[in-house]
Tab-separated table of C-alpha atoms and ligand atoms in Angstrom:
chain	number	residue	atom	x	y	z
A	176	UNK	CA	16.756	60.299	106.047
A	177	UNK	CA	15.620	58.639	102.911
A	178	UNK	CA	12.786	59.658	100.985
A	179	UNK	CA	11.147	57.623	98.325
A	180	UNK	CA	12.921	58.714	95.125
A	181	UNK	CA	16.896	59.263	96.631
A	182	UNK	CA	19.832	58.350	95.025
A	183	UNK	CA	23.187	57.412	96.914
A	184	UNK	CA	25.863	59.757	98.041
A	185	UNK	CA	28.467	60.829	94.782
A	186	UNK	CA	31.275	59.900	97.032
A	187	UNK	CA	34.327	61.605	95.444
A	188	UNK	CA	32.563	63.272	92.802
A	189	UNK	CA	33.327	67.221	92.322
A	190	UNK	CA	29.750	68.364	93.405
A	191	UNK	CA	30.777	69.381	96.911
A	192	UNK	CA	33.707	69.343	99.038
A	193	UNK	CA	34.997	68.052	102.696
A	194	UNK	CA	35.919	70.481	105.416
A	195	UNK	CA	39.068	69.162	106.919
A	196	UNK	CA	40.203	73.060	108.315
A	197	UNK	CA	37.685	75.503	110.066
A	198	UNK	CA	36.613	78.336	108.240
A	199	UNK	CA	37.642	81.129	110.456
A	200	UNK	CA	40.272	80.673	112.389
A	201	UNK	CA	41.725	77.221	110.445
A	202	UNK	CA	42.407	75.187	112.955
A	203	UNK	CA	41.311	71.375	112.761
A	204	UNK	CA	39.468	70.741	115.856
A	205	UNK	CA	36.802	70.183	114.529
A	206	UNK	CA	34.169	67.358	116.592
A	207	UNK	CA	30.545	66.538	115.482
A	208	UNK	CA	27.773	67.376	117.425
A	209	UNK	CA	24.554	66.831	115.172
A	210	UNK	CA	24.193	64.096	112.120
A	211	UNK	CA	21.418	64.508	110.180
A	212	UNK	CA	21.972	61.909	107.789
A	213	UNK	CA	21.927	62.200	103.762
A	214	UNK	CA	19.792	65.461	102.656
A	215	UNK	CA	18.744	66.701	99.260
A	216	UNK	CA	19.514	70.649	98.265
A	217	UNK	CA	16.275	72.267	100.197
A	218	UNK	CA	15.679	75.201	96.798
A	219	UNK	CA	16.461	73.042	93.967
A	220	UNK	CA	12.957	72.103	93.572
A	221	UNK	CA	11.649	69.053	91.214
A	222	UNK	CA	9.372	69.197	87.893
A	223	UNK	CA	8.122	66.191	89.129
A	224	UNK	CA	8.130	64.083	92.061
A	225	UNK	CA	10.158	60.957	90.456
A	226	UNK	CA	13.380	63.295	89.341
A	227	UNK	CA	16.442	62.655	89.616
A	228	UNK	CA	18.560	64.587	92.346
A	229	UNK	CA	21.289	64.139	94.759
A	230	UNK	CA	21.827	63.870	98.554
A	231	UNK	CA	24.747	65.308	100.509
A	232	UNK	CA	25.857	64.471	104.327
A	233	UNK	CA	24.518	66.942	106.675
A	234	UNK	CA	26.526	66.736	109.401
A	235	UNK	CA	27.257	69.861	112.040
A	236	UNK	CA	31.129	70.565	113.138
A	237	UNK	CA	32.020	72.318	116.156
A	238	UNK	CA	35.477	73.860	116.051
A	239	UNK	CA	37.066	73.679	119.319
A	240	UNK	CA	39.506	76.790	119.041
A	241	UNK	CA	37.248	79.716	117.465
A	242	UNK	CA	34.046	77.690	118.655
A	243	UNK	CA	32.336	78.148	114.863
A	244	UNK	CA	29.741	75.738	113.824
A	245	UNK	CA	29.639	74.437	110.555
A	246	UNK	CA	28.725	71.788	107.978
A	247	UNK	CA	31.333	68.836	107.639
A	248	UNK	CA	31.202	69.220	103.830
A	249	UNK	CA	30.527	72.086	101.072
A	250	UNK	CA	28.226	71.950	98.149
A	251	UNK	CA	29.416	74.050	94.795
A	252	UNK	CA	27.014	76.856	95.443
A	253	UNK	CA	26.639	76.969	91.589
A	254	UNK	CA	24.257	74.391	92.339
A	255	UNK	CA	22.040	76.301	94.918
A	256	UNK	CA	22.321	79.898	93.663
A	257	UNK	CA	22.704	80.269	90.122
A	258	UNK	CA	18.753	79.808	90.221
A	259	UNK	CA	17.030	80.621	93.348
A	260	UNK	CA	13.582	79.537	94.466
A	261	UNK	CA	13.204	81.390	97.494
A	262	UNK	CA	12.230	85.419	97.062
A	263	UNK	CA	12.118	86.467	100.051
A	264	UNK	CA	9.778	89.621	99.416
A	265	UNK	CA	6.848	87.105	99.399
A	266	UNK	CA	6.748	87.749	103.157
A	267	UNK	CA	5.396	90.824	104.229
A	268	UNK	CA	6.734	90.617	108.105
A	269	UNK	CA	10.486	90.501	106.117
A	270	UNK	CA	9.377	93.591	104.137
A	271	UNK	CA	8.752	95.470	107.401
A	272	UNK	CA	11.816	93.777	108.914
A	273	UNK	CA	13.778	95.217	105.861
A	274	UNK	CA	12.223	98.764	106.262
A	275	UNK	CA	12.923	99.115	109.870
A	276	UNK	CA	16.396	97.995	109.014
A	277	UNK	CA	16.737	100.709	105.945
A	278	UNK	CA	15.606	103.573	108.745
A	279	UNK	CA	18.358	102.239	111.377
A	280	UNK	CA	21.084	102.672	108.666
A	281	UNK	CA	19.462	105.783	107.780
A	282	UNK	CA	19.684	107.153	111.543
A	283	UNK	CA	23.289	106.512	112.114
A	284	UNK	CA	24.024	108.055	108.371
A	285	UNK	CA	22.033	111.843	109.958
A	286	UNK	CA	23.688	111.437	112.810
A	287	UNK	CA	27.391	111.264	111.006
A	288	UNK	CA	29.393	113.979	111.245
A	289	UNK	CA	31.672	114.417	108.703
A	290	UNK	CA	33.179	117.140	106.037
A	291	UNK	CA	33.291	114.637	103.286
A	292	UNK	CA	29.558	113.301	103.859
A	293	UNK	CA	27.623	112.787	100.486
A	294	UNK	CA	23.635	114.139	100.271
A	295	UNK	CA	23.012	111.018	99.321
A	296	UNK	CA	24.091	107.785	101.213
A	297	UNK	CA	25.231	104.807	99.004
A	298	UNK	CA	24.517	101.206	100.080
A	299	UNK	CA	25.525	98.112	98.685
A	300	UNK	CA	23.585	94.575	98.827
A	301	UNK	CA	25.624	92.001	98.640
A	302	UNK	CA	22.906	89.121	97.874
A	303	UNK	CA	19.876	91.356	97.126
A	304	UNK	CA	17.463	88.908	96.103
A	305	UNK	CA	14.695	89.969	94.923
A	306	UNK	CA	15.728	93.864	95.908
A	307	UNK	CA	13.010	93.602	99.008
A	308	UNK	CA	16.012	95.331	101.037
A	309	UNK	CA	17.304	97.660	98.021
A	310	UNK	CA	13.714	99.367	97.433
A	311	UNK	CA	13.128	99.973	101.249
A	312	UNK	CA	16.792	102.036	101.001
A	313	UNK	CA	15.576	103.871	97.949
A	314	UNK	CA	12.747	104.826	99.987
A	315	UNK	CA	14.463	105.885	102.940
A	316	UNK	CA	16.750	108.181	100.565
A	317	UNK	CA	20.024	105.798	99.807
A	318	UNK	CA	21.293	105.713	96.288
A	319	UNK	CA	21.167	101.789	95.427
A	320	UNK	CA	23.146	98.903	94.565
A	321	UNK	CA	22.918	95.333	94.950
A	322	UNK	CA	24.560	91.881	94.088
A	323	UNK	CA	23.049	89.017	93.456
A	324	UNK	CA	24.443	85.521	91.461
A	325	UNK	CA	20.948	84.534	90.784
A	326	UNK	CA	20.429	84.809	87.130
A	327	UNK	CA	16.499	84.270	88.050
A	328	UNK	CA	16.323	87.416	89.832
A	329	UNK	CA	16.966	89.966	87.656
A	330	UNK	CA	15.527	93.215	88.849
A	331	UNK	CA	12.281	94.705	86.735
A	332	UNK	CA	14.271	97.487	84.554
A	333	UNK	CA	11.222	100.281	86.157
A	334	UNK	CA	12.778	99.717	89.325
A	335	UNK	CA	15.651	101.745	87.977
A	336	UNK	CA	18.270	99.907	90.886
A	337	UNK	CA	21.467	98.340	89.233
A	338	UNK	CA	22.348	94.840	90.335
A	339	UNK	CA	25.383	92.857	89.642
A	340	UNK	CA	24.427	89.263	88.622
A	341	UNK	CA	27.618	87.621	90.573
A	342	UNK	CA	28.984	86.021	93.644
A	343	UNK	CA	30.171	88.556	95.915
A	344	UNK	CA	34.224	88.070	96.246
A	345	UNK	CA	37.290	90.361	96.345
A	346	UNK	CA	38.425	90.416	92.453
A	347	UNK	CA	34.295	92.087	92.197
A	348	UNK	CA	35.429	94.452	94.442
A	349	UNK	CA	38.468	95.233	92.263
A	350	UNK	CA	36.453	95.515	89.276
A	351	UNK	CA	34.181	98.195	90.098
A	352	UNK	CA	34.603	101.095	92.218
A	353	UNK	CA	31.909	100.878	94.769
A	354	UNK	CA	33.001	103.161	97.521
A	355	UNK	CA	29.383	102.378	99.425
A	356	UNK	CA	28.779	104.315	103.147
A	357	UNK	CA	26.996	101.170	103.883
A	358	UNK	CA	27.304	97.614	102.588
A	359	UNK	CA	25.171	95.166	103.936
A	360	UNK	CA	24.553	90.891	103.722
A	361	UNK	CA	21.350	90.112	105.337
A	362	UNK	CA	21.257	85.875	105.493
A	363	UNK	CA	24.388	85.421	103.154
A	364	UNK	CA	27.298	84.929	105.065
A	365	UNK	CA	26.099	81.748	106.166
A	366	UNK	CA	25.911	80.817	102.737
A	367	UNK	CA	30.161	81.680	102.201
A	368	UNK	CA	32.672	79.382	102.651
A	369	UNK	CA	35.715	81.809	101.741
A	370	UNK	CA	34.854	84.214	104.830
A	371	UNK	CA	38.334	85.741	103.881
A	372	UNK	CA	38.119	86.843	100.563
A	373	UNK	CA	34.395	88.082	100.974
A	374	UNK	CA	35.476	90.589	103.943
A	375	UNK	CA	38.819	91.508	101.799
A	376	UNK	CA	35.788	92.487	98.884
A	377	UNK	CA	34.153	94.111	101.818
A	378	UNK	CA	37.013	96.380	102.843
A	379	UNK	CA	38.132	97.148	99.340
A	380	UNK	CA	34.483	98.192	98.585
A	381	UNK	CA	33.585	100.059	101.631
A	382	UNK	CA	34.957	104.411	101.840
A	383	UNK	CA	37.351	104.809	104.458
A	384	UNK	CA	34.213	105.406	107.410
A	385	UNK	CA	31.839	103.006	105.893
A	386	UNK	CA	29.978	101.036	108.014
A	387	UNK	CA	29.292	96.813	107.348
A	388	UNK	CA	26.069	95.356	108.795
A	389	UNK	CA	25.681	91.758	108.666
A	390	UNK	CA	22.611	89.850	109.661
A	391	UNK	CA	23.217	85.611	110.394
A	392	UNK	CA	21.059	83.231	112.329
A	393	UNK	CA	22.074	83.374	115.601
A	394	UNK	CA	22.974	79.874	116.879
A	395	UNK	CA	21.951	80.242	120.544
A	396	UNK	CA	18.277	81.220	118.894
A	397	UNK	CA	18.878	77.910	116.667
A	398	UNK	CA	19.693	75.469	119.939
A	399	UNK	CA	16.841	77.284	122.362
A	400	UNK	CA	14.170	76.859	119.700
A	401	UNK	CA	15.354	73.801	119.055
A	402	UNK	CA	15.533	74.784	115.237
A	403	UNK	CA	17.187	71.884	113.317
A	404	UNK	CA	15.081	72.778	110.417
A	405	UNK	CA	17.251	75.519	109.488
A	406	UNK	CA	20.366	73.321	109.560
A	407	UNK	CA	20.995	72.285	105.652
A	408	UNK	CA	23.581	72.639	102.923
A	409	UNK	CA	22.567	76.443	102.116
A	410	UNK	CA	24.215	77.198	105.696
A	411	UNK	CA	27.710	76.282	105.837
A	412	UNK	CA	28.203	78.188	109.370
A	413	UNK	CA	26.284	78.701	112.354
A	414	UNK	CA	27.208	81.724	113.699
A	415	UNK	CA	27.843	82.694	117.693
A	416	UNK	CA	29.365	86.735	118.171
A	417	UNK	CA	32.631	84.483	119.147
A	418	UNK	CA	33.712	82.833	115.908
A	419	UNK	CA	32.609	86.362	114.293
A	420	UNK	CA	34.828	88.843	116.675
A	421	UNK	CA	37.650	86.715	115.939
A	422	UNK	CA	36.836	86.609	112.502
A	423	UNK	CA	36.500	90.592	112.007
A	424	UNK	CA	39.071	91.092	114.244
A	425	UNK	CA	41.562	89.259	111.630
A	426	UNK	CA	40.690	91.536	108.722
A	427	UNK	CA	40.950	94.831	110.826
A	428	UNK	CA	37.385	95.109	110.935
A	429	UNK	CA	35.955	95.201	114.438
A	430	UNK	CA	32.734	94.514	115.156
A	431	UNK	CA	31.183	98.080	117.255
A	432	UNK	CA	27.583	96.905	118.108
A	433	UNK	CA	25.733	93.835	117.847
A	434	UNK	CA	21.785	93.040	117.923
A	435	UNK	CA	19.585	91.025	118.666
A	436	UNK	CA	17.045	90.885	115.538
A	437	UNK	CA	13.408	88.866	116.039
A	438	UNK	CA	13.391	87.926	112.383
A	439	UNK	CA	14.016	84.085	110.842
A	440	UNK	CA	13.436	82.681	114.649
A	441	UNK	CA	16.307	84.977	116.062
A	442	UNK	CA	19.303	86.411	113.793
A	443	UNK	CA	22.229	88.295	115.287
A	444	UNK	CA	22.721	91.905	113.262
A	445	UNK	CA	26.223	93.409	113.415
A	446	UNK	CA	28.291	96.570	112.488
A	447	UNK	CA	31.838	96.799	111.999
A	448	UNK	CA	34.251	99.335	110.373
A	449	UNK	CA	37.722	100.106	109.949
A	450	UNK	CA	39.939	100.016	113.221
A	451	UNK	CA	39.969	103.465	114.823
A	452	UNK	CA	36.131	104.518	113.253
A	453	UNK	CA	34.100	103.609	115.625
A	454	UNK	CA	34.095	103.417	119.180
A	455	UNK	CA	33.079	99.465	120.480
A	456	UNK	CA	30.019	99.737	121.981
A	457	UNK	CA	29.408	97.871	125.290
A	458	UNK	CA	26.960	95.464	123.872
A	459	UNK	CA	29.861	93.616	121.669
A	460	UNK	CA	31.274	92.653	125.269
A	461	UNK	CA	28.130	91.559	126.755
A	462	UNK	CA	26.879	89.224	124.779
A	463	UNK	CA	30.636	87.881	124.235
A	464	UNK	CA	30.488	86.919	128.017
A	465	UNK	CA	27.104	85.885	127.592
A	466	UNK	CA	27.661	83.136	125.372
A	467	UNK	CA	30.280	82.062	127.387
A	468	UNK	CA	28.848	81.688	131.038
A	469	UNK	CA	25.987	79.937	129.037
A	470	UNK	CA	28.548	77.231	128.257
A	471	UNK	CA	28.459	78.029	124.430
A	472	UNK	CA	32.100	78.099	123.725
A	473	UNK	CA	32.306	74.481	125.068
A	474	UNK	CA	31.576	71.215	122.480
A	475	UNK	CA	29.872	69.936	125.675
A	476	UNK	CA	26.960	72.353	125.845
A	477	UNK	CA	26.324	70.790	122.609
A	478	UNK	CA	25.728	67.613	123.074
A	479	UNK	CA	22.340	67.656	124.115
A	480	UNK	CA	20.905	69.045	121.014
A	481	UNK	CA	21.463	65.317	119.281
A	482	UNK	CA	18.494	64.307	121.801
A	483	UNK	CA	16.320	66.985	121.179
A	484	UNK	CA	16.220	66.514	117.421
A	485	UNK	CA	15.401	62.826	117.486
A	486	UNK	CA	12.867	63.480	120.551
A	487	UNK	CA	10.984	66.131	117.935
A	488	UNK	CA	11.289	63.861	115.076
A	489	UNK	CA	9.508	61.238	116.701
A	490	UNK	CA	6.938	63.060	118.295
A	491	UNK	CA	6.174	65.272	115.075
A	492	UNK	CA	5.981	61.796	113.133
A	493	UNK	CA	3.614	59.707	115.655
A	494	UNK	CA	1.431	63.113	115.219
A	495	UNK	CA	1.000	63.461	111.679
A	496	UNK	CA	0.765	59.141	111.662
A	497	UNK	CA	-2.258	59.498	113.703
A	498	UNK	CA	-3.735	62.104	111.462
A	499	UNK	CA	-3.364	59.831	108.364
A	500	UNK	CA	-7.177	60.061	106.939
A	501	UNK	CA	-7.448	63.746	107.565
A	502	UNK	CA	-6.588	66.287	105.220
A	503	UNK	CA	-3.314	67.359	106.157
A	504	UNK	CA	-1.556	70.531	104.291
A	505	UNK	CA	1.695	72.470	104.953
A	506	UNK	CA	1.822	76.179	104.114
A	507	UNK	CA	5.101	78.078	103.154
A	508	UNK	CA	7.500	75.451	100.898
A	509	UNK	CA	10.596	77.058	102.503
A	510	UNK	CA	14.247	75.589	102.891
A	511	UNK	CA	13.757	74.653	107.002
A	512	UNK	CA	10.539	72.991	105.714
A	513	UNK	CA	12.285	70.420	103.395
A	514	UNK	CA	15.242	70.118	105.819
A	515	UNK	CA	12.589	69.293	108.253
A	516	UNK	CA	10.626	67.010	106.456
A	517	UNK	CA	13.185	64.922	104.706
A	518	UNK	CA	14.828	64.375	108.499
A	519	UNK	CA	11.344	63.159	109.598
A	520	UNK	CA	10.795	61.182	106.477
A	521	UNK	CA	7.456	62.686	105.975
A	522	UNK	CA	6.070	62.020	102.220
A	523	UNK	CA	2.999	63.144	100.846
A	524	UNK	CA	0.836	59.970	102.557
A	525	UNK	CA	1.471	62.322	105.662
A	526	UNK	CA	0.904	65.491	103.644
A	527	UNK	CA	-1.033	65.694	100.867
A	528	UNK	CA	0.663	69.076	99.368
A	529	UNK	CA	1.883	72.400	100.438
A	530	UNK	CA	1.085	75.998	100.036
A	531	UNK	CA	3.315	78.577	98.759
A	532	UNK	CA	3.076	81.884	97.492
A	533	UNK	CA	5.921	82.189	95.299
A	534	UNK	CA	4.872	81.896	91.554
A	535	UNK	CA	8.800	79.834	91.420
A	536	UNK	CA	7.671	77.614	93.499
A	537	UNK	CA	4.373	76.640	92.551
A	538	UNK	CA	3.906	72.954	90.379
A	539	UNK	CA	7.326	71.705	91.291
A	540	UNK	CA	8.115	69.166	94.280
A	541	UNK	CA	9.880	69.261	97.507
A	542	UNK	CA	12.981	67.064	96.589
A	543	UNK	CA	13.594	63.810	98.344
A	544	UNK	CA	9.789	63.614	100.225
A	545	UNK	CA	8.335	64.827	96.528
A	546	UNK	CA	5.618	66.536	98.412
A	547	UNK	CA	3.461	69.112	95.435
A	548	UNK	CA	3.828	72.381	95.947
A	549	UNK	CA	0.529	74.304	94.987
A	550	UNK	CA	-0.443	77.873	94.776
A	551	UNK	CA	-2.965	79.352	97.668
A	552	UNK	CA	-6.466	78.779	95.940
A	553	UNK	CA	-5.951	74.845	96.474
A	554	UNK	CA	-6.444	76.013	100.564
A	555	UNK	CA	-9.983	76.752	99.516
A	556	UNK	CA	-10.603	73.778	96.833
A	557	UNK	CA	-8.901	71.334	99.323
A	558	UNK	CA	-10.353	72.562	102.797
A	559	UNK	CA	-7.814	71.316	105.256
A	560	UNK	CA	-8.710	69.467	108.561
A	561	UNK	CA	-4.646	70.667	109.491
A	562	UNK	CA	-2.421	73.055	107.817
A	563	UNK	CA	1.362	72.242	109.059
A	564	UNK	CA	3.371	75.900	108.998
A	565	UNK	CA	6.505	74.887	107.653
A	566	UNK	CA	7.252	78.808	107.815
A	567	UNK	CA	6.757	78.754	111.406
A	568	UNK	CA	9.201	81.899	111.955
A	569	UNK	CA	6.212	83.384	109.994
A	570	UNK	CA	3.513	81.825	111.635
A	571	UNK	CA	0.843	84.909	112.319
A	572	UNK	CA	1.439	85.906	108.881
A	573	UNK	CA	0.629	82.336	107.887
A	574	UNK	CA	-2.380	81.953	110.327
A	575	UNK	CA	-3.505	85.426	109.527
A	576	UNK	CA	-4.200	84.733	105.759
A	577	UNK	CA	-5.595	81.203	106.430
A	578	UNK	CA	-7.835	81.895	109.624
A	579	UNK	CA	-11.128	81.770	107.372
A	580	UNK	CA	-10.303	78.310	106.975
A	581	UNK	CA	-10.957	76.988	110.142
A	582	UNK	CA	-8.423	74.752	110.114
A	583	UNK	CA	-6.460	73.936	112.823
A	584	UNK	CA	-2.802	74.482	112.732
A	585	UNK	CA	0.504	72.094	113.543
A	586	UNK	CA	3.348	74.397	114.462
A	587	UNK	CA	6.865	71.362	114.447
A	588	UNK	CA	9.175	74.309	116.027
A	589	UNK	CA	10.484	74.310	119.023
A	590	UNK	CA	8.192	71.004	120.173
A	591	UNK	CA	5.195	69.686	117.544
A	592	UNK	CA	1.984	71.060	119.015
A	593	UNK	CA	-1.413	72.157	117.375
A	594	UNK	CA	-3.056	75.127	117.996
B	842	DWN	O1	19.030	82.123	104.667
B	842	DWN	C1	17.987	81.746	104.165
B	842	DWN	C2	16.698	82.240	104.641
B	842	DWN	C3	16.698	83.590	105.242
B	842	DWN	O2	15.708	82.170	103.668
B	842	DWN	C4	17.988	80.766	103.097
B	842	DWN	N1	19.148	80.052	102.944
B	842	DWN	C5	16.787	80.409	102.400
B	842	DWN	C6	15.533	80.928	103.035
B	842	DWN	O3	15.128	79.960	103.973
B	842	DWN	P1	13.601	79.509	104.082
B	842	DWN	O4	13.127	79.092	102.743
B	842	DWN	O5	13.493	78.551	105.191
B	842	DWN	O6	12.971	80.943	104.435
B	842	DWN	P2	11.562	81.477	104.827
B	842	DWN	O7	11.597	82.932	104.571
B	842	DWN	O8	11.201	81.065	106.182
B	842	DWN	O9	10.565	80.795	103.786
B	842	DWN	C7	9.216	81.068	103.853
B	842	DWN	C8	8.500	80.371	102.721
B	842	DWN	O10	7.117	80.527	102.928
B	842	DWN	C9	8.815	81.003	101.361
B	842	DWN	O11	8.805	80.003	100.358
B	842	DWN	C10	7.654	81.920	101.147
B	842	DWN	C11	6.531	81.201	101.850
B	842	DWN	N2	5.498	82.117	102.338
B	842	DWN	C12	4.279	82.137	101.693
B	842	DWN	O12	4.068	81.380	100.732
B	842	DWN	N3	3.336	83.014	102.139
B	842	DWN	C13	5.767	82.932	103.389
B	842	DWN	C14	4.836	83.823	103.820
B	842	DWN	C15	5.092	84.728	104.971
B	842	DWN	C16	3.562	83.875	103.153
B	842	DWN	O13	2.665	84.652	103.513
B	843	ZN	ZN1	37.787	77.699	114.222
């Protein structure tokens, strides 16, 4: 949807590419199920609200023989993640997410048996951010490593953790020797469109019993919660267990348990290893047949989604119309929150300016609505009649810092309601 400062499409231009072949499996049956017209890139934030900046097609493929989801084009991810806005320790629910996660790895490493075992576990990071996974591991006991390609997140030389500033690929792999018990790509692997060389990295990088854990959005969380939100160029796949098995199952690296994680709205967390290491575990087949008596692996089941989208767009817009007057703010500036509101068309005559804790974040604008994006003492200067939680999958962390504000709140995921 347009915003007020867009520019047209660079048709042709060498800024991002079209999918013609499916990711995984390569096959070309690929049918859309969701358009959701011309978007801007949801991180690359504006200086100021008249800049420049492009718009892409964001358009959702369904491939008919591995059953992946996925955008119908590719933007050059030098463009998202050379810089990076988002840090995701700014959330403390994803801090205790990552330290629950750091004692799960830790549990299967004491239960190990082996004659070759280290003292120490090493675990790689492949996309560490802003190290809010690494330092949990260091304080669980692993010995550290991460990988990140954002040159903005270089890791404060006290914290004594040594991150690679690149993308994550197989010729990486072959330049270091990494040999990591654990490797793991929390909310990445969405973000890769060669699958292939990242799990050949993977398997070069990984000692012979090493163990891979992935966490994705889980796309049957994404179509229950109605989450279109999180649907933007950042995420190039939409991940079901299907398209994944196959997918592991190609590079020799079978999946042996899967989860079902709370955090981001619902996220899938997997393990694989080498064939022969580990034995599958029965919930791999479960939730394979799962997704398929709930009609997931057919475009049909799909369909519906098109109708939800537009239903919540239009009810989230007559809403904030008939609030126009009030003081209406959004807290958390995140990615699904500019997907969301450039869909809508929402500009800042529908919301005056949002809230977000992230020192990158703060003065710039949300690109193509050019909403201001202000740090959390303009809550108390501005005293909000509504705040709009653009973070919703953090919404009692939200409401919890902003309750002495007697505001009320607008929640636009799964259905617009205010609470
Ligand atoms: O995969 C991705 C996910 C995991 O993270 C990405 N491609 C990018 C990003 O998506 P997002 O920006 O939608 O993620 P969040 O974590 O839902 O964003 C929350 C935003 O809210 C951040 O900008 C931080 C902000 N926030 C805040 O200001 N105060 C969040 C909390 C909890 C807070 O207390
Ligand atoms: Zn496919």
């Amino acid at each position: 949807m347009s915003g007020p400062h867009l520019l047209t499409l660079n048709e042709g231009g060498v800024d991002y590419k079209v999918v013609t072949e499916c990711r995984v499996c390569k096959g070309t049956n690929l049918k859309t199920y969701l358009d959701l017209g011309n978007a801007p890139l949801p991180n690359n934030l504006l200086g100021a609200s008249t800049e420049i900046h492009r718009v892409y097609p964001l358009r959702v493929l369904f491939c008919q023989d591995c059953c992946l989801s996925q955008l119908s084009v590719v933007v050059n991810p030098k463009l998202m993640f050379d810089q990076y806005a988002y840090h995701s320790s700014v959330s403390q629910t994803f801090k205790d997410h990552c330290a629950t996660m750091a004692q799960d790895l830790m549990d299967i490493w004491k239960k190990k048996e082996s004659p070759t075992k280290r003292v120490m576990p090493m675990v790689m990071d492949i996309a560490s951010n802003d190290g809010c996974l690494l330092r949990e591991f260091r304080k669980e006991g692993f010995t550290v490593n991460g990988v990140e390609p954002a040159k903005n997140h270089m890791l404060p030389f006290e914290d004594l953790i040594p991150v690679i500033h690149e993308y994550w690929s197989e010729s990486l792999a072959n330049a270091y020797t990494i040999n990591a018990d654990f490797i793991t790509a929390t909310n990445v692997f969405a973000h890769v469109d060669d699958l292939d060389d990242f799990l050949r990295g993977v398997k070069k990088a990984l000692r012979p019993d090493g163990v891979f854990v992935v966490e994705v959005p889980y796309l049957q969380d994404l179509m229950l919660g109605n989450q279109y939100d999180t649907i933007y160029h950042e995420h190039l796949s939409y991940f079901l267990l299907t398209p994944l098995k196959h997918l592991f199952d190609l590079h020799s690296l079978p999946i042996f348990r899967v989860e079902r994680q709370k955090i981001h709205g619902g996220s899938l967390r997997i393990y694989a290893a080498k064939a022969g290491v580990h034995e599958v575990e029965p919930s791999v087949e479960q939730l394979l047949n799962h997704e398929r008596l709930m009609g997931y692996t057919k475009f049909n089941h799909y369909q519906v989604f098109k109708k939800n989208v537009e239903q919540e767009r239009r009810d989230l817009q007559k809403m904030l119309m008939g609030l126009v007057g009030k003081k209406v703010m959004g807290y958390g500036a995140s990615a699904k929150g500019a997907s969301l509101l450039n869909y809508c068309g929402i500009t800042p005559f529908q919301i005056q300016s949002i809230v977000d804790d992230t020192p990158d974040k703060q003065g710039k604008f949300v690109p193509g609505c050019g909403i201001p994006i202000v740090d959390f003492s303009h809550f108390e200067k501005e005293r909000p009649d509504y705040i709009v939680l653009l973070a919703w999958n953090f919404a009692d962390e939200l409401i919890k810092k902003t309750k002495h504000l007697g505001a009320k709140y607008i929640i636009p995921i799964p259905w617009v309601r205010v609470i």
